[in-house]
């Protein structure tokens, strides 16, 4: 199993025999054995041809593309070999039945809120925010519709982001969460971090038979691979936010790592590189899995979450969201 | 042709790998049948494939697909051969080749069976006795039964679970 490659330089990626070559503007070439690749993330302006895409498809490798501002633009996903008609039917079945849909949607919210509270517990003076999230979690369990559930989730998230002002030092703060476009550095960081979790989850879903367009918390109408958004809820506070806290509070990322346009703030290349270095390190960090009695990485935890969902959908084992126990 | 057959063979036909999985793990059989497959991510499966591709290169008839259903590794004049990495699951390898012999017999072809373990420099000869035929029939009916289940058979800890491509799926 390979690893993700993050490409910042402008230039060209090509296939030569069974090796992928990355050539930057100065003509420097770097060879990557294809077996070592799981996913390629492209941030720079890169030329590539169908010969490469055919090769990556044959080898079952994914390419994610990000735009100039570092936002997720789209993916090249090889022809899907992992199809299970049975599973797709059951995914739809669980979407169409309101009770079954709610069960899964609530589980995602529960996992997300658990990890939000867990993050805040690490920091002083965040008790009131933790309480607010707990209240919303309790409310969420009483709700009847996905809409109300989303409302609780939204209010919990507001409280959570408010707590960022207590947690973050070094001149970083957030007034309110703004997405399109992010208006200040903290929003820019969160947006970038979330898009990385999104594409990471999508890569993991792709390696299973789950259909990424059929989702439960988010509407499948969102014109995105919305199942990826669903599962990402659990992992944003578990994986992405601790990376943000670390970078900001240890003064590893600074205000100079952001560029501001009119109304829009985004991380520049040095900022993205710093983030991705820590993010990648986090994804490869391993913990001893209690049930598997094996060391697994954070990235594998995402995969296992997909497996648990499959088991739920085929009536094998009830789904419970991942909750970090350490 | 065999006069003892009172089973509806056409209705029980399946692939060799499924008959093999019946003896390995019923749960794996069910999941595999439903397209919930983990084999593409397994290094062990890859090793097995490489071994199959790179062994017995002098043989002409390799990977013979019959009826678009059963895939025999090597077909010789009097024998069919199956190439396996190790004999750890010898009982499952045995039923698989017995099934192929049984299948061929329905088509009016009688051969002997051989399982090759090239890594271990071992071979095992398999003959389709009437007792073995009965065993195949029971296995085929059992495969059918399991595949009719609405959900996968319960988890069962087996000594080789940790080596299986489904380990993280089943136990995670």
Short mmCIF file of C-alpha atoms in Angstrom, two decimals:
data_model
loop_
_atom_site.label_atom_id
_atom_site.label_comp_id
_atom_site.label_asym_id
_atom_site.label_seq_id
_atom_site.Cartn_x
_atom_site.Cartn_y
_atom_site.Cartn_z
CA UNK A 1 0.00 0.00 0.00
CA UNK A 2 1.41 3.37 -1.05
CA UNK A 3 1.32 6.79 0.52
CA UNK A 4 -0.02 10.17 -0.53
CA UNK A 5 2.24 12.48 -2.53
CA UNK A 6 1.75 16.23 -2.29
CA UNK A 7 3.07 18.11 -5.33
CA UNK A 8 3.59 21.85 -5.05
CA UNK A 9 5.95 22.62 -7.88
CA UNK A 10 4.80 23.62 -11.31
CA UNK A 11 5.92 21.32 -14.07
CA UNK A 12 5.05 17.98 -15.47
CA UNK A 13 4.19 14.49 -14.30
CA UNK A 14 4.77 11.67 -16.68
CA UNK A 15 5.04 7.98 -17.05
CA UNK A 16 8.25 6.41 -18.18
CA UNK A 17 8.03 2.65 -18.26
CA UNK A 18 6.60 1.67 -14.90
CA UNK A 19 7.76 4.70 -13.00
CA UNK A 20 6.15 8.06 -12.43
CA UNK A 21 8.44 11.05 -12.97
CA UNK A 22 7.87 14.48 -11.55
CA UNK A 23 9.70 17.16 -13.45
CA UNK A 24 9.71 20.72 -12.16
CA UNK A 25 10.15 23.95 -14.11
CA UNK A 26 13.93 23.81 -13.81
CA UNK A 27 14.00 20.39 -15.38
CA UNK A 28 14.79 18.58 -12.12
CA UNK A 29 13.35 15.08 -12.24
CA UNK A 30 12.26 12.89 -9.42
CA UNK A 31 11.30 9.27 -9.94
CA UNK A 32 8.59 7.63 -7.84
CA UNK A 33 7.98 3.90 -8.05
CA UNK A 34 4.28 3.50 -8.71
CA UNK A 35 3.87 0.99 -5.90
CA UNK A 36 4.80 3.73 -3.44
CA UNK A 37 1.87 5.91 -4.51
CA UNK A 38 -1.58 5.76 -3.04
CA UNK A 39 -2.83 9.20 -3.97
CA UNK A 40 -1.34 12.24 -5.68
CA UNK A 41 -2.40 15.68 -4.49
CA UNK A 42 -1.67 18.44 -7.00
CA UNK A 43 -1.32 22.02 -5.79
CA UNK A 44 0.96 23.41 -8.47
CA UNK A 45 0.26 23.99 -12.12
CA UNK A 46 1.01 20.62 -13.58
CA UNK A 47 0.89 19.19 -17.07
CA UNK A 48 0.02 15.58 -17.56
CA UNK A 49 -1.17 13.39 -20.39
CA UNK A 50 -3.49 10.47 -20.95
CA UNK A 51 -0.57 8.07 -21.01
CA UNK A 52 -0.02 8.91 -17.35
CA UNK A 53 -3.72 8.77 -16.51
CA UNK A 54 -4.08 5.39 -18.18
CA UNK A 55 -1.16 4.11 -16.20
CA UNK A 56 -2.49 5.47 -12.91
CA UNK A 57 -5.88 4.01 -13.71
CA UNK A 58 -4.40 0.62 -14.39
CA UNK A 59 -2.52 0.83 -11.10
CA UNK A 60 -5.62 2.09 -9.28
CA UNK A 61 -4.12 5.39 -8.10
CA UNK A 62 -6.12 8.53 -7.38
CA UNK A 63 -5.25 12.14 -8.27
CA UNK A 64 -6.79 15.02 -6.31
CA UNK A 65 -6.52 18.52 -7.76
CA UNK A 66 -6.60 21.78 -5.77
CA UNK A 67 -7.02 25.23 -7.22
CA UNK A 68 -4.78 28.27 -6.87
CA UNK A 69 -6.23 29.01 -3.43
CA UNK A 70 -5.67 25.45 -2.23
CA UNK A 71 -9.35 24.50 -2.40
CA UNK A 72 -10.34 21.07 -3.56
CA UNK A 73 -11.24 21.19 -7.24
CA UNK A 74 -11.81 17.57 -8.21
CA UNK A 75 -10.34 14.13 -8.57
CA UNK A 76 -9.26 11.66 -11.14
CA UNK A 77 -10.56 8.36 -9.92
CA UNK A 78 -9.75 5.24 -11.91
CA UNK A 79 -12.62 3.17 -13.23
CA UNK A 80 -14.34 1.73 -10.23
CA UNK A 81 -13.48 -1.90 -9.79
CA UNK A 82 -14.88 -2.03 -6.30
CA UNK A 83 -18.54 -2.26 -7.10
CA UNK A 84 -21.09 -4.16 -5.11
CA UNK A 85 -24.63 -3.81 -6.37
CA UNK A 86 -25.86 -5.33 -3.14
CA UNK A 87 -24.15 -2.70 -1.02
CA UNK A 88 -25.39 0.18 -3.17
CA UNK A 89 -28.95 -1.10 -2.84
CA UNK A 90 -28.59 -1.28 0.92
CA UNK A 91 -27.03 2.17 1.07
CA UNK A 92 -30.06 3.55 -0.73
CA UNK A 93 -32.44 1.54 1.43
CA UNK A 94 -30.94 3.13 4.55
CA UNK A 95 -31.21 6.57 2.98
CA UNK A 96 -34.86 6.20 2.03
CA UNK A 97 -36.07 4.96 5.40
CA UNK A 98 -36.19 8.05 7.68
CA UNK A 99 -35.50 6.10 10.87
CA UNK A 100 -32.56 4.21 9.48
CA UNK A 101 -31.19 7.34 7.88
CA UNK A 102 -31.45 9.22 11.16
CA UNK A 103 -29.63 6.51 13.06
CA UNK A 104 -26.57 6.82 10.83
CA UNK A 105 -26.74 10.62 10.58
CA UNK A 106 -26.95 10.95 14.35
CA UNK A 107 -23.98 8.62 14.78
CA UNK A 108 -21.84 10.92 12.64
CA UNK A 109 -22.91 13.95 14.69
CA UNK A 110 -22.24 12.07 17.91
CA UNK A 111 -18.73 11.12 16.78
CA UNK A 112 -18.03 14.68 15.68
CA UNK A 113 -19.21 16.24 18.95
CA UNK A 114 -17.36 13.68 21.02
CA UNK A 115 -14.10 14.67 19.36
CA UNK A 116 -14.86 18.39 19.62
CA UNK A 117 -15.33 18.09 23.37
CA UNK A 118 -12.27 15.89 23.60
CA UNK A 119 -10.19 18.60 21.92
CA UNK A 120 -11.49 21.34 24.18
CA UNK A 121 -10.78 19.29 27.32
CA UNK A 122 -7.09 19.74 26.58
CA UNK A 123 -7.34 23.49 27.05
CA UNK A 124 -8.14 25.76 29.99
CA UNK A 125 -11.20 28.00 30.13
CA UNK A 126 -13.17 26.07 27.56
CA UNK A 127 -15.68 24.57 29.97
CA UNK A 128 -18.58 26.77 28.91
CA UNK A 129 -18.05 25.76 25.28
CA UNK A 130 -17.86 22.09 26.22
CA UNK A 131 -21.13 22.47 28.08
CA UNK A 132 -22.78 24.08 25.07
CA UNK A 133 -21.69 21.21 22.86
CA UNK A 134 -22.93 18.67 25.40
CA UNK A 135 -26.29 20.41 25.51
CA UNK A 136 -26.54 20.31 21.73
CA UNK A 137 -25.62 16.64 21.72
CA UNK A 138 -28.42 15.96 24.18
CA UNK A 139 -30.79 18.04 22.04
CA UNK A 140 -29.66 16.22 18.94
CA UNK A 141 -30.66 12.85 20.38
CA UNK A 142 -34.19 14.22 20.91
CA UNK A 143 -34.64 15.59 17.42
CA UNK A 144 -36.76 13.88 14.84
CA UNK A 145 -35.55 15.26 11.55
CA UNK A 146 -32.27 15.61 9.78
CA UNK A 147 -32.88 19.34 9.56
CA UNK A 148 -33.15 19.73 13.33
CA UNK A 149 -30.14 17.48 13.73
CA UNK A 150 -28.17 19.71 11.39
CA UNK A 151 -29.28 22.69 13.45
CA UNK A 152 -27.88 21.18 16.65
CA UNK A 153 -24.72 20.28 14.86
CA UNK A 154 -24.38 23.83 13.56
CA UNK A 155 -24.84 25.40 16.99
CA UNK A 156 -22.35 22.98 18.54
CA UNK A 157 -19.88 23.84 15.84
CA UNK A 158 -20.36 27.59 16.45
CA UNK A 159 -19.55 27.08 20.13
CA UNK A 160 -16.58 24.94 19.18
CA UNK A 161 -15.14 27.57 16.86
CA UNK A 162 -15.71 30.27 19.48
CA UNK A 163 -13.50 28.22 21.78
CA UNK A 164 -10.72 28.52 19.21
CA UNK A 165 -10.21 32.11 20.43
CA UNK A 166 -9.35 30.75 23.86
CA UNK A 167 -7.14 28.01 22.48
CA UNK A 168 -5.21 29.82 19.76
CA UNK A 169 -2.33 32.14 20.62
CA UNK A 170 0.09 34.26 18.63
CA UNK A 171 -2.44 36.71 17.26
CA UNK A 172 -4.74 34.16 15.61
CA UNK A 173 -8.45 34.53 16.18
CA UNK A 174 -11.78 33.77 14.58
CA UNK A 175 -14.87 35.95 14.76
CA UNK A 176 -17.12 33.58 12.96
CA UNK A 177 -16.70 30.70 10.61
CA UNK A 178 -16.68 31.87 7.01
CA UNK A 179 -16.25 29.43 4.19
CA UNK A 180 -16.85 30.98 0.81
CA UNK A 181 -14.43 32.61 0.86
CA UNK A 182 -12.57 32.43 4.16
CA UNK A 183 -11.98 35.96 5.36
CA UNK A 184 -9.10 35.56 7.80
CA UNK A 185 -6.18 33.24 8.53
CA UNK A 186 -7.99 30.96 10.98
CA UNK A 187 -10.86 30.48 8.56
CA UNK A 188 -8.38 29.85 5.79
CA UNK A 189 -6.60 27.24 7.90
CA UNK A 190 -9.83 25.49 8.81
CA UNK A 191 -10.98 25.47 5.19
CA UNK A 192 -7.73 24.05 3.95
CA UNK A 193 -7.62 21.46 6.74
CA UNK A 194 -11.21 20.42 6.06
CA UNK A 195 -10.62 20.02 2.36
CA UNK A 196 -7.66 17.77 3.15
CA UNK A 197 -9.79 15.61 5.44
CA UNK A 198 -12.48 15.51 2.78
CA UNK A 199 -10.14 14.27 0.06
CA UNK A 200 -8.43 11.83 2.43
CA UNK A 201 -11.77 10.32 3.43
CA UNK A 202 -12.77 10.17 -0.22
CA UNK A 203 -9.62 8.23 -1.06
CA UNK A 204 -10.41 5.73 1.67
CA UNK A 205 -14.04 5.38 0.60
CA UNK A 206 -12.82 4.79 -2.92
CA UNK A 207 -10.90 1.73 -1.74
CA UNK A 208 -14.11 0.22 -0.37
CA UNK A 209 -17.35 -0.68 -2.16
CA UNK A 210 -19.27 2.22 -0.63
CA UNK A 211 -20.89 4.60 -3.08
CA UNK A 212 -19.57 8.05 -2.13
CA UNK A 213 -22.63 9.90 -3.43
CA UNK A 214 -25.16 8.28 -1.10
CA UNK A 215 -25.02 10.00 2.28
CA UNK A 216 -27.08 10.33 5.43
CA UNK A 217 -26.29 13.50 7.36
CA UNK A 218 -25.65 15.64 4.31
CA UNK A 219 -28.08 15.47 1.44
CA UNK A 220 -26.88 13.48 -1.55
CA UNK A 221 -28.03 16.51 -3.51
CA UNK A 222 -25.01 18.53 -2.49
CA UNK A 223 -23.29 17.90 -5.78
CA UNK A 224 -20.34 16.49 -3.94
CA UNK A 225 -19.27 13.09 -2.78
CA UNK A 226 -21.42 13.76 0.24
CA UNK A 227 -20.69 10.50 2.04
CA UNK A 228 -17.18 11.86 2.31
CA UNK A 229 -18.58 14.96 4.03
CA UNK A 230 -20.50 12.72 6.44
CA UNK A 231 -17.56 10.62 7.53
CA UNK A 232 -15.25 13.65 7.54
CA UNK A 233 -17.35 15.13 10.39
CA UNK A 234 -15.91 12.56 12.78
CA UNK A 235 -12.34 13.06 11.64
CA UNK A 236 -12.11 16.83 11.30
CA UNK A 237 -11.86 17.39 15.06
CA UNK A 238 -9.86 14.21 15.57
CA UNK A 239 -7.20 14.75 12.92
CA UNK A 240 -7.30 18.23 11.37
CA UNK A 241 -7.97 20.55 14.31
CA UNK A 242 -5.16 19.29 16.58
CA UNK A 243 -2.80 19.96 13.67
CA UNK A 244 -4.11 23.54 13.47
CA UNK A 245 -3.66 24.05 17.23
CA UNK A 246 -0.14 22.70 17.11
CA UNK A 247 0.95 24.81 14.15
CA UNK A 248 -0.47 28.03 15.54
CA UNK A 249 0.43 27.67 19.19
CA UNK A 250 3.98 26.49 18.59
CA UNK A 251 4.46 29.44 16.30
CA UNK A 252 5.17 27.11 13.41
CA UNK A 253 2.71 28.85 11.15
CA UNK A 254 2.57 32.64 11.09
CA UNK A 255 0.49 35.38 9.62
CA UNK A 256 3.07 35.71 6.80
CA UNK A 257 2.03 32.21 5.65
CA UNK A 258 -1.27 33.65 4.46
CA UNK A 259 -2.08 35.88 1.52
CA UNK A 260 -5.03 38.20 1.54
CA UNK A 261 -6.97 39.34 -1.46
CA UNK A 262 -9.99 41.54 -1.31
CA UNK A 263 -12.39 39.70 1.02
CA UNK A 264 -10.49 36.49 0.79
CA UNK A 265 -7.67 34.95 2.76
CA UNK A 266 -5.84 31.79 1.86
CA UNK A 267 -2.70 29.95 2.83
CA UNK A 268 0.25 30.45 0.56
CA UNK A 269 2.61 27.73 -0.54
CA UNK A 270 4.87 27.82 2.52
CA UNK A 271 1.81 27.73 4.76
CA UNK A 272 0.33 24.77 2.93
CA UNK A 273 3.61 22.92 3.05
CA UNK A 274 3.87 23.42 6.78
CA UNK A 275 0.32 22.25 7.26
CA UNK A 276 0.68 19.20 5.06
CA UNK A 277 3.88 18.11 6.72
CA UNK A 278 2.15 18.00 10.09
CA UNK A 279 -1.05 16.63 8.62
CA UNK A 280 0.75 13.79 6.91
CA UNK A 281 2.66 13.01 10.06
CA UNK A 282 -0.62 12.87 11.95
CA UNK A 283 -2.17 10.53 9.38
CA UNK A 284 0.72 8.12 9.66
CA UNK A 285 0.84 8.21 13.45
CA UNK A 286 -0.20 4.84 14.78
CA UNK A 287 -2.16 3.79 17.79
CA UNK A 288 -2.72 0.33 19.16
CA UNK A 289 -6.19 -0.71 18.12
CA UNK A 290 -8.02 -2.30 21.01
CA UNK A 291 -10.07 -4.76 19.01
CA UNK A 292 -7.58 -5.55 16.27
CA UNK A 293 -4.66 -5.74 18.70
CA UNK A 294 -2.59 -4.22 15.96
CA UNK A 295 -1.01 -0.84 15.39
CA UNK A 296 -3.06 1.18 12.98
CA UNK A 297 -2.55 4.67 11.58
CA UNK A 298 -5.09 7.47 11.76
CA UNK A 299 -5.59 6.97 8.04
CA UNK A 300 -6.46 3.33 8.65
CA UNK A 301 -8.97 4.45 11.26
CA UNK A 302 -10.83 6.22 8.46
CA UNK A 303 -10.83 3.03 6.42
CA UNK A 304 -12.08 1.03 9.40
CA UNK A 305 -14.90 3.53 9.78
CA UNK A 306 -15.96 2.76 6.20
CA UNK A 307 -15.87 -0.95 7.00
CA UNK A 308 -18.04 -0.43 10.08
CA UNK A 309 -20.55 1.44 7.98
CA UNK A 310 -20.62 -1.40 5.44
CA UNK A 311 -21.19 -3.91 8.22
CA UNK A 312 -24.09 -1.82 9.48
CA UNK A 313 -25.63 -1.53 6.03
CA UNK A 314 -25.52 -5.27 5.35
CA UNK A 315 -27.09 -6.02 8.72
CA UNK A 316 -23.97 -7.50 10.24
CA UNK A 317 -23.13 -5.20 13.14
CA UNK A 318 -24.70 -1.98 14.40
CA UNK A 319 -22.65 1.09 13.58
CA UNK A 320 -21.15 3.14 16.38
CA UNK A 321 -18.99 6.13 15.50
CA UNK A 322 -15.31 6.04 16.27
CA UNK A 323 -14.45 7.64 19.61
CA UNK A 324 -10.82 8.06 20.51
CA UNK A 325 -10.25 6.33 23.83
CA UNK A 326 -6.79 7.61 24.68
CA UNK B 1 -22.28 -40.25 -16.91
CA UNK B 2 -22.85 -40.68 -13.25
CA UNK B 3 -26.19 -42.26 -12.47
CA UNK B 4 -26.19 -41.34 -8.81
CA UNK B 5 -26.74 -37.68 -9.35
CA UNK B 6 -30.02 -36.57 -8.00
CA UNK B 7 -29.03 -32.97 -7.46
CA UNK B 8 -29.74 -30.19 -9.89
CA UNK B 9 -26.19 -29.43 -10.87
CA UNK B 10 -27.08 -26.54 -13.17
CA UNK B 11 -28.70 -24.75 -10.31
CA UNK B 12 -25.74 -25.31 -7.98
CA UNK B 13 -22.90 -24.40 -10.33
CA UNK B 14 -20.58 -21.82 -8.89
CA UNK B 15 -16.98 -20.70 -9.12
CA UNK B 16 -14.08 -22.69 -7.75
CA UNK B 17 -13.01 -19.89 -5.44
CA UNK B 18 -16.39 -19.90 -3.71
CA UNK B 19 -16.20 -23.63 -3.09
CA UNK B 20 -12.72 -23.02 -1.71
CA UNK B 21 -13.96 -20.22 0.56
CA UNK B 22 -16.71 -22.45 1.93
CA UNK B 23 -14.00 -24.46 3.64
CA UNK B 24 -11.95 -21.39 4.59
CA UNK B 25 -14.68 -19.21 6.06
CA UNK B 26 -18.41 -19.04 5.37
CA UNK B 27 -18.48 -15.35 6.15
CA UNK B 28 -15.77 -14.63 3.62
CA UNK B 29 -17.77 -16.62 1.08
CA UNK B 30 -20.88 -14.51 1.66
CA UNK B 31 -19.06 -11.18 1.53
CA UNK B 32 -17.08 -12.16 -1.54
CA UNK B 33 -20.27 -13.23 -3.31
CA UNK B 34 -21.88 -9.86 -2.59
CA UNK B 35 -18.99 -8.01 -4.19
CA UNK B 36 -17.61 -6.89 -0.84
CA UNK B 37 -14.14 -7.92 -1.74
CA UNK B 38 -10.88 -7.21 -0.02
CA UNK B 39 -8.64 -9.39 -2.14
CA UNK B 40 -7.35 -6.54 -4.30
CA UNK B 41 -5.62 -5.04 -1.27
CA UNK B 42 -4.06 -8.22 -0.02
CA UNK B 43 -0.36 -8.81 -0.45
CA UNK B 44 -0.96 -12.52 0.03
CA UNK B 45 -3.40 -12.63 -2.86
CA UNK B 46 -0.92 -10.70 -5.01
CA UNK B 47 1.82 -13.19 -4.10
CA UNK B 48 -0.46 -16.06 -5.07
CA UNK B 49 -1.22 -14.44 -8.41
CA UNK B 50 2.46 -13.80 -9.13
CA UNK B 51 3.23 -17.40 -8.23
CA UNK B 52 0.52 -18.63 -10.61
CA UNK B 53 1.76 -16.37 -13.40
CA UNK B 54 5.39 -17.32 -12.98
CA UNK B 55 5.19 -21.05 -12.34
CA UNK B 56 5.16 -23.79 -14.94
CA UNK B 57 5.92 -21.43 -17.77
CA UNK B 58 6.49 -24.34 -20.14
CA UNK B 59 2.88 -25.50 -19.88
CA UNK B 60 0.69 -24.46 -22.81
CA UNK B 61 -2.71 -24.61 -21.24
CA UNK B 62 -2.73 -22.19 -18.36
CA UNK B 63 -5.71 -20.45 -16.82
CA UNK B 64 -8.40 -22.25 -18.72
CA UNK B 65 -11.81 -20.72 -18.21
CA UNK B 66 -14.69 -23.15 -18.65
CA UNK B 67 -18.30 -22.01 -19.12
CA UNK B 68 -17.15 -18.55 -18.10
CA UNK B 69 -17.27 -19.90 -14.58
CA UNK B 70 -14.48 -22.14 -13.43
CA UNK B 71 -10.89 -21.19 -13.97
CA UNK B 72 -8.45 -24.05 -13.95
CA UNK B 73 -4.79 -23.18 -13.45
CA UNK B 74 -3.29 -25.81 -15.75
CA UNK B 75 -4.96 -28.41 -17.95
CA UNK B 76 -2.87 -31.40 -19.04
CA UNK B 77 -3.74 -34.49 -21.05
CA UNK B 78 -4.77 -36.64 -18.09
CA UNK B 79 -4.74 -34.18 -15.27
CA UNK B 80 -5.75 -30.75 -14.12
CA UNK B 81 -3.53 -28.80 -11.78
CA UNK B 82 -4.07 -26.09 -9.26
CA UNK B 83 -1.09 -24.01 -8.08
CA UNK B 84 -1.11 -22.88 -4.47
CA UNK B 85 1.27 -20.90 -2.32
CA UNK B 86 1.13 -23.02 0.78
CA UNK B 87 -0.75 -26.00 2.09
CA UNK B 88 -1.98 -24.24 5.15
CA UNK B 89 -5.53 -24.48 3.83
CA UNK B 90 -5.03 -27.85 2.16
CA UNK B 91 -8.57 -29.00 2.91
CA UNK B 92 -9.96 -25.99 1.00
CA UNK B 93 -7.57 -26.51 -1.93
CA UNK B 94 -8.66 -30.14 -2.07
CA UNK B 95 -12.40 -29.40 -2.33
CA UNK B 96 -11.72 -26.81 -5.01
CA UNK B 97 -9.94 -29.23 -7.31
CA UNK B 98 -12.44 -31.97 -6.51
CA UNK B 99 -15.12 -29.57 -7.64
CA UNK B 100 -13.28 -28.97 -10.91
CA UNK B 101 -12.98 -32.72 -11.44
CA UNK B 102 -16.66 -33.10 -10.67
CA UNK B 103 -17.56 -30.28 -13.02
CA UNK B 104 -15.52 -31.77 -15.84
CA UNK B 105 -17.12 -35.14 -15.23
CA UNK B 106 -20.54 -33.58 -15.83
CA UNK B 107 -19.16 -32.49 -19.19
CA UNK B 108 -18.03 -36.04 -19.85
CA UNK B 109 -14.37 -35.40 -19.17
CA UNK B 110 -12.48 -37.55 -16.67
CA UNK B 111 -9.12 -36.41 -15.35
CA UNK B 112 -6.97 -36.66 -12.27
CA UNK B 113 -6.25 -33.74 -10.02
CA UNK B 114 -2.94 -32.38 -8.78
CA UNK B 115 -2.29 -29.58 -6.35
CA UNK B 116 1.14 -28.05 -6.81
CA UNK B 117 2.85 -26.23 -3.99
CA UNK B 118 5.93 -25.02 -5.90
CA UNK B 119 7.26 -22.96 -3.00
CA UNK B 120 7.22 -26.02 -0.80
CA UNK B 121 8.33 -28.35 -3.58
CA UNK B 122 5.35 -30.54 -2.92
CA UNK B 123 2.53 -31.97 -4.95
CA UNK B 124 -0.58 -33.74 -3.95
CA UNK B 125 -2.65 -36.05 -6.10
CA UNK B 126 -6.41 -35.87 -5.85
CA UNK B 127 -8.83 -38.43 -7.24
CA UNK B 128 -12.56 -38.04 -7.57
CA UNK B 129 -13.90 -41.06 -5.70
CA UNK B 130 -17.63 -41.56 -5.28
CA UNK B 131 -17.21 -40.51 -1.68
CA UNK B 132 -15.51 -37.32 -2.86
CA UNK B 133 -18.33 -36.70 -5.32
CA UNK B 134 -20.80 -36.80 -2.48
CA UNK B 135 -18.63 -34.39 -0.57
CA UNK B 136 -18.65 -31.97 -3.52
CA UNK B 137 -22.41 -32.19 -3.77
CA UNK B 138 -22.85 -31.43 -0.10
CA UNK B 139 -20.44 -28.53 -0.44
CA UNK B 140 -22.36 -27.12 -3.40
CA UNK B 141 -25.62 -27.27 -1.51
CA UNK B 142 -24.02 -25.63 1.47
CA UNK B 143 -22.62 -22.81 -0.72
CA UNK B 144 -26.10 -22.23 -2.08
CA UNK B 145 -27.56 -22.13 1.42
CA UNK B 146 -25.05 -19.61 2.67
CA UNK B 147 -25.46 -17.35 -0.32
CA UNK B 148 -29.21 -17.27 0.27
CA UNK B 149 -28.69 -15.73 3.71
CA UNK B 150 -29.85 -12.17 4.05
CA UNK B 151 -26.83 -11.15 6.06
CA UNK B 152 -23.31 -12.47 6.47
CA UNK B 153 -22.73 -15.48 8.72
CA UNK B 154 -21.59 -14.61 12.24
CA UNK B 155 -18.01 -13.87 13.09
CA UNK B 156 -15.96 -16.89 14.01
CA UNK B 157 -12.41 -16.67 15.20
CA UNK B 158 -10.15 -18.91 13.19
CA UNK B 159 -6.43 -19.41 13.60
CA UNK B 160 -5.74 -17.75 10.26
CA UNK B 161 -8.01 -14.72 10.71
CA UNK B 162 -5.11 -12.34 11.23
CA UNK B 163 -3.64 -13.33 7.85
CA UNK B 164 -6.89 -12.80 5.99
CA UNK B 165 -7.58 -9.79 3.75
CA UNK B 166 -10.88 -9.39 5.63
CA UNK B 167 -9.27 -9.26 9.07
CA UNK B 168 -9.65 -5.50 9.52
CA UNK B 169 -13.13 -5.62 8.07
CA UNK B 170 -14.35 -8.38 10.35
CA UNK B 171 -12.59 -7.51 13.59
CA UNK B 172 -12.11 -3.72 13.39
#
